[in-house]
mmCIF file of C-alpha atoms in Angstrom:
data_model
loop_
_atom_site.group_PDB
_atom_site.id
_atom_site.type_symbol
_atom_site.label_atom_id
_atom_site.label_comp_id
_atom_site.label_asym_id
_atom_site.label_seq_id
_atom_site.Cartn_x
_atom_site.Cartn_y
_atom_site.Cartn_z
ATOM 1 C CA MET A 1 45.384 100.674 -13.796
ATOM 2 C CA LEU A 2 49.094 101.021 -13.085
ATOM 3 C CA THR A 3 50.811 102.339 -9.976
ATOM 4 C CA VAL A 4 53.321 105.155 -10.269
ATOM 5 C CA ASN A 5 56.159 102.637 -9.908
ATOM 6 C CA GLU A 6 54.742 100.475 -12.702
ATOM 7 C CA VAL A 7 54.353 103.511 -14.967
ATOM 8 C CA SER A 8 57.949 104.469 -14.200
ATOM 9 C CA LYS A 9 59.235 101.008 -15.119
ATOM 10 C CA ARG A 10 57.181 100.865 -18.299
ATOM 11 C CA THR A 11 58.073 104.340 -19.581
ATOM 12 C CA GLY A 12 61.484 105.060 -18.094
ATOM 13 C CA VAL A 13 60.136 108.237 -16.502
ATOM 14 C CA SER A 14 61.291 108.482 -12.902
ATOM 15 C CA VAL A 15 58.809 108.373 -10.038
ATOM 16 C CA ARG A 16 60.098 111.761 -8.940
ATOM 17 C CA THR A 17 59.318 113.218 -12.372
ATOM 18 C CA LEU A 18 55.812 111.725 -12.353
ATOM 19 C CA HIS A 19 55.221 113.254 -8.918
ATOM 20 C CA HIS A 20 56.396 116.609 -10.291
ATOM 21 C CA TYR A 21 54.062 116.332 -13.288
ATOM 22 C CA ASP A 22 51.217 115.731 -10.842
ATOM 23 C CA SER A 23 52.180 118.696 -8.652
ATOM 24 C CA ILE A 24 52.115 121.142 -11.589
ATOM 25 C CA GLY A 25 48.914 119.717 -13.073
ATOM 26 C CA LEU A 26 50.603 118.389 -16.197
ATOM 27 C CA LEU A 27 49.741 114.729 -15.578
ATOM 28 C CA ARG A 28 47.286 113.954 -12.815
ATOM 29 C CA PRO A 29 46.826 110.337 -11.702
ATOM 30 C CA THR A 30 43.470 108.852 -12.639
ATOM 31 C CA ALA A 31 42.845 107.929 -9.023
ATOM 32 C CA VAL A 32 44.545 107.925 -5.650
ATOM 33 C CA THR A 33 43.976 105.045 -3.244
ATOM 34 C CA GLU A 34 43.116 105.511 0.415
ATOM 35 C CA ALA A 35 46.736 104.657 1.145
ATOM 36 C CA GLY A 36 47.840 107.533 -1.095
ATOM 37 C CA TYR A 37 49.061 105.478 -4.061
ATOM 38 C CA ARG A 38 48.701 107.140 -7.455
ATOM 39 C CA LEU A 39 47.021 105.063 -10.179
ATOM 40 C CA TYR A 40 47.137 105.708 -13.933
ATOM 41 C CA ASP A 41 44.802 104.384 -16.649
ATOM 42 C CA ASP A 42 45.254 104.181 -20.433
ATOM 43 C CA ALA A 43 44.047 107.764 -20.956
ATOM 44 C CA ALA A 44 46.701 109.020 -18.523
ATOM 45 C CA LEU A 45 49.382 106.970 -20.288
ATOM 46 C CA SER A 46 48.266 108.413 -23.622
ATOM 47 C CA ARG A 47 48.655 111.929 -22.212
ATOM 48 C CA LEU A 48 52.088 110.976 -20.859
ATOM 49 C CA SER A 49 53.082 109.788 -24.341
ATOM 50 C CA THR A 50 52.103 113.180 -25.768
ATOM 51 C CA ILE A 51 54.105 114.914 -23.038
ATOM 52 C CA LEU A 52 57.179 112.795 -23.730
ATOM 53 C CA PHE A 53 57.097 113.577 -27.448
ATOM 54 C CA PHE A 54 57.007 117.276 -26.654
ATOM 55 C CA ARG A 55 59.828 116.848 -24.125
ATOM 56 C CA GLU A 56 61.887 115.025 -26.753
ATOM 57 C CA LEU A 57 61.428 118.141 -28.869
ATOM 58 C CA GLU A 58 62.676 120.224 -25.909
ATOM 59 C CA PHE A 59 59.409 122.019 -25.183
ATOM 60 C CA PRO A 60 59.231 123.534 -21.660
ATOM 61 C CA LEU A 61 56.757 121.848 -19.297
ATOM 62 C CA ARG A 62 54.679 124.992 -18.892
ATOM 63 C CA GLU A 63 54.323 125.306 -22.666
ATOM 64 C CA ILE A 64 53.399 121.635 -23.020
ATOM 65 C CA LYS A 65 50.649 122.035 -20.433
ATOM 66 C CA ARG A 66 49.196 125.061 -22.167
ATOM 67 C CA ILE A 67 49.244 123.334 -25.551
ATOM 68 C CA ILE A 68 47.592 120.064 -24.555
ATOM 69 C CA ASP A 69 45.083 121.736 -22.231
ATOM 70 C CA SER A 70 44.006 124.150 -24.952
ATOM 71 C CA PRO A 71 40.336 123.523 -25.849
ATOM 72 C CA ASP A 72 41.166 123.217 -29.550
ATOM 73 C CA PHE A 73 44.225 120.958 -29.182
ATOM 74 C CA ASP A 74 44.213 118.387 -31.998
ATOM 75 C CA ALA A 75 46.125 115.321 -30.800
ATOM 76 C CA GLU A 76 46.276 113.699 -34.260
ATOM 77 C CA GLU A 77 47.638 116.856 -35.887
ATOM 78 C CA ALA A 78 50.159 117.231 -33.060
ATOM 79 C CA VAL A 79 51.462 113.687 -33.630
ATOM 80 C CA ARG A 80 51.842 114.360 -37.361
ATOM 81 C CA GLN A 81 53.856 117.500 -36.677
ATOM 82 C CA GLN A 82 55.900 115.801 -33.970
ATOM 83 C CA ILE A 83 56.830 113.034 -36.405
ATOM 84 C CA GLU A 84 57.975 115.609 -38.959
ATOM 85 C CA LEU A 85 60.063 117.445 -36.381
ATOM 86 C CA LEU A 86 61.633 114.220 -35.114
ATOM 87 C CA LYS A 87 62.532 113.210 -38.687
ATOM 88 C CA MET A 88 64.167 116.597 -39.253
ATOM 89 C CA ARG A 89 66.169 116.177 -36.054
ATOM 90 C CA ARG A 90 67.187 112.655 -37.071
ATOM 91 C CA ASP A 91 68.380 113.853 -40.482
ATOM 92 C CA ARG A 92 70.340 116.668 -38.854
ATOM 93 C CA LEU A 93 71.986 114.241 -36.414
ATOM 94 C CA ASP A 94 72.834 111.846 -39.275
ATOM 95 C CA SER A 95 74.552 114.724 -41.084
ATOM 96 C CA ILE A 96 76.570 115.630 -37.985
ATOM 97 C CA ILE A 97 77.621 111.977 -37.519
ATOM 98 C CA SER A 98 78.651 111.742 -41.182
ATOM 99 C CA LEU A 99 80.729 114.890 -40.843
ATOM 100 C CA ALA A 100 82.425 113.553 -37.714
ATOM 101 C CA CYS A 101 83.178 110.245 -39.455
ATOM 102 C CA ARG A 102 84.738 112.018 -42.449
ATOM 103 C CA ILE A 103 86.957 114.068 -40.145
ATOM 104 C CA GLN A 104 87.966 110.912 -38.270
ATOM 105 C CA GLU A 105 88.752 109.010 -41.489
ATOM 106 C CA THR A 106 90.603 111.796 -43.326
ATOM 107 C CA GLY A 107 91.979 113.797 -40.452
ATOM 108 C CA VAL A 108 90.807 116.900 -42.323
ATOM 109 C CA ASN A 109 88.339 119.412 -40.980
ATOM 110 C CA ASN A 110 87.024 121.449 -43.911
ATOM 111 C CA MET A 111 85.144 123.762 -41.548
ATOM 112 C CA ASP A 112 81.743 122.704 -42.946
ATOM 113 C CA PHE A 113 79.290 123.887 -40.294
ATOM 114 C CA SER A 114 76.137 123.354 -42.352
ATOM 115 C CA PRO A 115 75.109 120.130 -40.543
ATOM 116 C CA PHE A 116 74.847 122.136 -37.311
ATOM 117 C CA ASP A 117 72.368 124.585 -38.833
ATOM 118 C CA LYS A 118 69.017 124.358 -36.999
ATOM 119 C CA THR A 119 67.274 127.087 -39.000
ATOM 120 C CA GLU A 120 64.792 124.818 -40.785
ATOM 121 C CA ILE A 121 63.944 122.888 -37.620
ATOM 122 C CA GLU A 122 63.381 126.087 -35.665
ATOM 123 C CA LYS A 123 61.259 127.522 -38.483
ATOM 124 C CA TYR A 124 59.050 124.431 -38.604
ATOM 125 C CA THR A 125 58.795 124.359 -34.807
ATOM 126 C CA ASP A 126 57.625 127.966 -34.738
ATOM 127 C CA GLU A 127 55.033 127.255 -37.419
ATOM 128 C CA ALA A 128 53.788 124.194 -35.534
ATOM 129 C CA LYS A 129 53.489 126.156 -32.305
ATOM 130 C CA LYS A 130 51.427 128.779 -34.088
ATOM 131 C CA ARG A 131 49.045 126.111 -35.351
ATOM 132 C CA TRP A 132 48.817 124.480 -31.937
ATOM 133 C CA GLY A 133 47.959 127.818 -30.364
ATOM 134 C CA SER A 134 46.527 129.822 -33.231
ATOM 135 C CA THR A 135 43.029 130.508 -31.945
ATOM 136 C CA GLU A 136 41.939 133.691 -30.234
ATOM 137 C CA ALA A 137 40.915 131.619 -27.200
ATOM 138 C CA PHE A 138 44.430 130.223 -26.849
ATOM 139 C CA ARG A 139 45.983 133.666 -27.245
ATOM 140 C CA GLN A 140 43.747 135.040 -24.501
ATOM 141 C CA PHE A 141 44.696 132.154 -22.218
ATOM 142 C CA GLU A 142 48.387 132.649 -23.036
ATOM 143 C CA SER A 143 48.199 136.387 -22.343
ATOM 144 C CA LYS A 144 46.952 135.798 -18.800
ATOM 145 C CA ASN A 145 50.336 134.254 -17.936
ATOM 146 C CA MET A 146 48.850 132.495 -14.906
ATOM 147 C CA ASN A 147 51.241 131.043 -12.347
ATOM 148 C CA GLU A 148 50.943 127.470 -11.072
ATOM 149 C CA LYS A 149 48.817 128.429 -8.054
ATOM 150 C CA GLU A 150 46.430 130.438 -10.215
ATOM 151 C CA LEU A 151 46.137 127.546 -12.644
ATOM 152 C CA SER A 152 45.511 125.133 -9.785
ATOM 153 C CA ASP A 153 42.907 127.404 -8.182
ATOM 154 C CA ALA A 154 41.115 127.832 -11.501
ATOM 155 C CA ALA A 155 41.058 124.075 -12.068
ATOM 156 C CA SER A 156 39.641 123.531 -8.574
ATOM 157 C CA GLY A 157 36.962 126.153 -9.177
ATOM 158 C CA LEU A 158 36.009 124.448 -12.426
ATOM 159 C CA MET A 159 35.685 121.085 -10.689
ATOM 160 C CA ASP A 160 33.517 122.684 -7.982
ATOM 161 C CA ILE A 161 31.003 123.698 -10.651
ATOM 162 C CA PHE A 162 31.010 120.179 -12.085
ATOM 163 C CA ALA A 163 30.442 118.834 -8.580
ATOM 164 C CA ARG A 164 27.342 121.031 -8.283
ATOM 165 C CA LEU A 165 26.166 119.923 -11.711
ATOM 166 C CA GLY A 166 26.653 116.333 -10.625
ATOM 167 C CA GLY A 167 24.316 116.961 -7.717
ATOM 168 C CA LEU A 168 21.604 117.930 -10.225
ATOM 169 C CA ARG A 169 21.942 115.052 -12.658
ATOM 170 C CA HIS A 170 18.782 113.391 -11.319
ATOM 171 C CA LEU A 171 16.895 116.357 -12.795
ATOM 172 C CA ALA A 172 16.252 117.231 -16.440
ATOM 173 C CA PRO A 173 19.183 119.032 -18.113
ATOM 174 C CA ASP A 174 16.847 121.864 -19.156
ATOM 175 C CA CYS A 175 15.704 122.600 -15.594
ATOM 176 C CA ALA A 176 16.361 126.078 -14.217
ATOM 177 C CA GLU A 177 18.924 124.831 -11.682
ATOM 178 C CA ALA A 178 21.009 123.012 -14.287
ATOM 179 C CA GLN A 179 20.846 125.893 -16.733
ATOM 180 C CA SER A 180 21.923 128.291 -13.992
ATOM 181 C CA GLU A 181 24.996 126.170 -13.211
ATOM 182 C CA VAL A 182 25.829 125.855 -16.904
ATOM 183 C CA GLY A 183 25.665 129.635 -17.182
ATOM 184 C CA ALA A 184 27.984 129.879 -14.188
ATOM 185 C CA LEU A 185 30.354 127.436 -15.889
ATOM 186 C CA ARG A 186 30.502 129.530 -19.041
ATOM 187 C CA GLN A 187 31.132 132.696 -17.015
ATOM 188 C CA PHE A 188 33.854 130.978 -14.980
ATOM 189 C CA ILE A 189 35.659 129.945 -18.169
ATOM 190 C CA THR A 190 35.415 133.513 -19.481
ATOM 191 C CA ASP A 191 36.676 135.002 -16.219
ATOM 192 C CA ASN A 192 39.574 132.591 -15.776
ATOM 193 C CA TYR A 193 40.646 131.354 -19.221
ATOM 194 C CA TYR A 194 39.251 133.066 -22.328
ATOM 195 C CA THR A 195 36.020 134.526 -23.717
ATOM 196 C CA CYS A 196 33.728 131.514 -23.881
ATOM 197 C CA THR A 197 31.555 132.209 -26.909
ATOM 198 C CA VAL A 198 28.522 130.068 -27.670
ATOM 199 C CA PRO A 199 30.341 128.067 -30.400
ATOM 200 C CA ILE A 200 33.297 127.440 -28.081
ATOM 201 C CA PHE A 201 30.978 126.462 -25.229
ATOM 202 C CA ARG A 202 29.060 124.054 -27.458
ATOM 203 C CA GLY A 203 32.343 122.508 -28.581
ATOM 204 C CA LEU A 204 33.503 122.108 -24.982
ATOM 205 C CA GLY A 205 30.242 120.373 -24.120
ATOM 206 C CA GLN A 206 30.843 117.875 -26.898
ATOM 207 C CA MET A 207 34.425 117.322 -25.741
ATOM 208 C CA TYR A 208 33.196 116.487 -22.247
ATOM 209 C CA VAL A 209 31.768 113.231 -23.590
ATOM 210 C CA CYS A 210 34.125 112.601 -26.528
ATOM 211 C CA ASP A 211 37.403 112.973 -24.635
ATOM 212 C CA GLU A 212 37.805 110.031 -22.283
ATOM 213 C CA ARG A 213 40.184 111.908 -20.006
ATOM 214 C CA MET A 214 37.836 114.869 -19.640
ATOM 215 C CA THR A 215 34.856 112.567 -19.021
ATOM 216 C CA LYS A 216 36.677 110.777 -16.227
ATOM 217 C CA ASN A 217 37.829 113.995 -14.573
ATOM 218 C CA ILE A 218 34.347 115.515 -14.668
ATOM 219 C CA ASP A 219 32.701 112.312 -13.436
ATOM 220 C CA ALA A 220 35.276 112.120 -10.659
ATOM 221 C CA ALA A 221 34.154 115.570 -9.501
ATOM 222 C CA GLY A 222 30.379 115.113 -9.753
ATOM 223 C CA GLY A 223 29.763 111.393 -9.943
ATOM 224 C CA GLU A 224 29.258 108.999 -12.835
ATOM 225 C CA GLY A 225 27.192 110.542 -15.597
ATOM 226 C CA THR A 226 28.072 114.155 -14.759
ATOM 227 C CA ALA A 227 29.965 114.726 -18.019
ATOM 228 C CA GLU A 228 27.027 113.430 -20.040
ATOM 229 C CA PHE A 229 24.570 115.539 -18.043
ATOM 230 C CA ALA A 230 26.723 118.658 -18.398
ATOM 231 C CA SER A 231 27.099 118.069 -22.146
ATOM 232 C CA ARG A 232 23.322 117.797 -22.646
ATOM 233 C CA ALA A 233 22.678 120.856 -20.464
ATOM 234 C CA ILE A 234 25.246 122.892 -22.411
ATOM 235 C CA GLU A 235 23.691 121.883 -25.727
ATOM 236 C CA ILE A 236 20.295 123.094 -24.485
ATOM 237 C CA TYR A 237 21.849 126.307 -23.134
ATOM 238 C CA CYS A 238 23.534 127.034 -26.475
ATOM 239 C CA LYS A 239 20.262 126.653 -28.384
ATOM 240 C CA ASP A 240 18.639 129.535 -26.491
#
């Protein structure tokens, strides 16, 4: 794993910015040493890469967090759309440079403002945003308009439930205690984020073991194997 200083040197993102990302929950370090040093693994660097692409496209930090924390966020689709947007911006910049060069060479400004037109880029950006946040679950989460403290409190509450689930992982995932905590987890998501339907809940359970970052966060809260235990318990819960 890399220290915050090493991440800063590798990526060009300042230490101060990385600290800010941590404080708002956008990019948490994978671990923090007893001495208080932040450490970042490959999953954290991958998330940072996603953040930086969105920042290059001038997305606000709050919007980036909501997009990539959405339960149905598709990282591969996001990269495809980011590439398209970056190409459109490159072509627009090339046109502006060409216009400037012609004016410099000829000394004539024909008042051609078309290279400055951002209509197509803005249209594509709006369409991409709709796809990134097109589900009813995302719209419900967006409508809550939670502030940073509310988001932080909700995240802490979620981790508390995973900590309790971790304390039960020596039991069978279909035991009454585990199923009770899984039910509490579903209700917590509904109360704090969006209506957690059975299909959504089943999908989240699968993500807990398929998404390396989520697995590590959950295991950090409840101990190694908690994400796997929670996933199995959710699958059983959703079959009832």
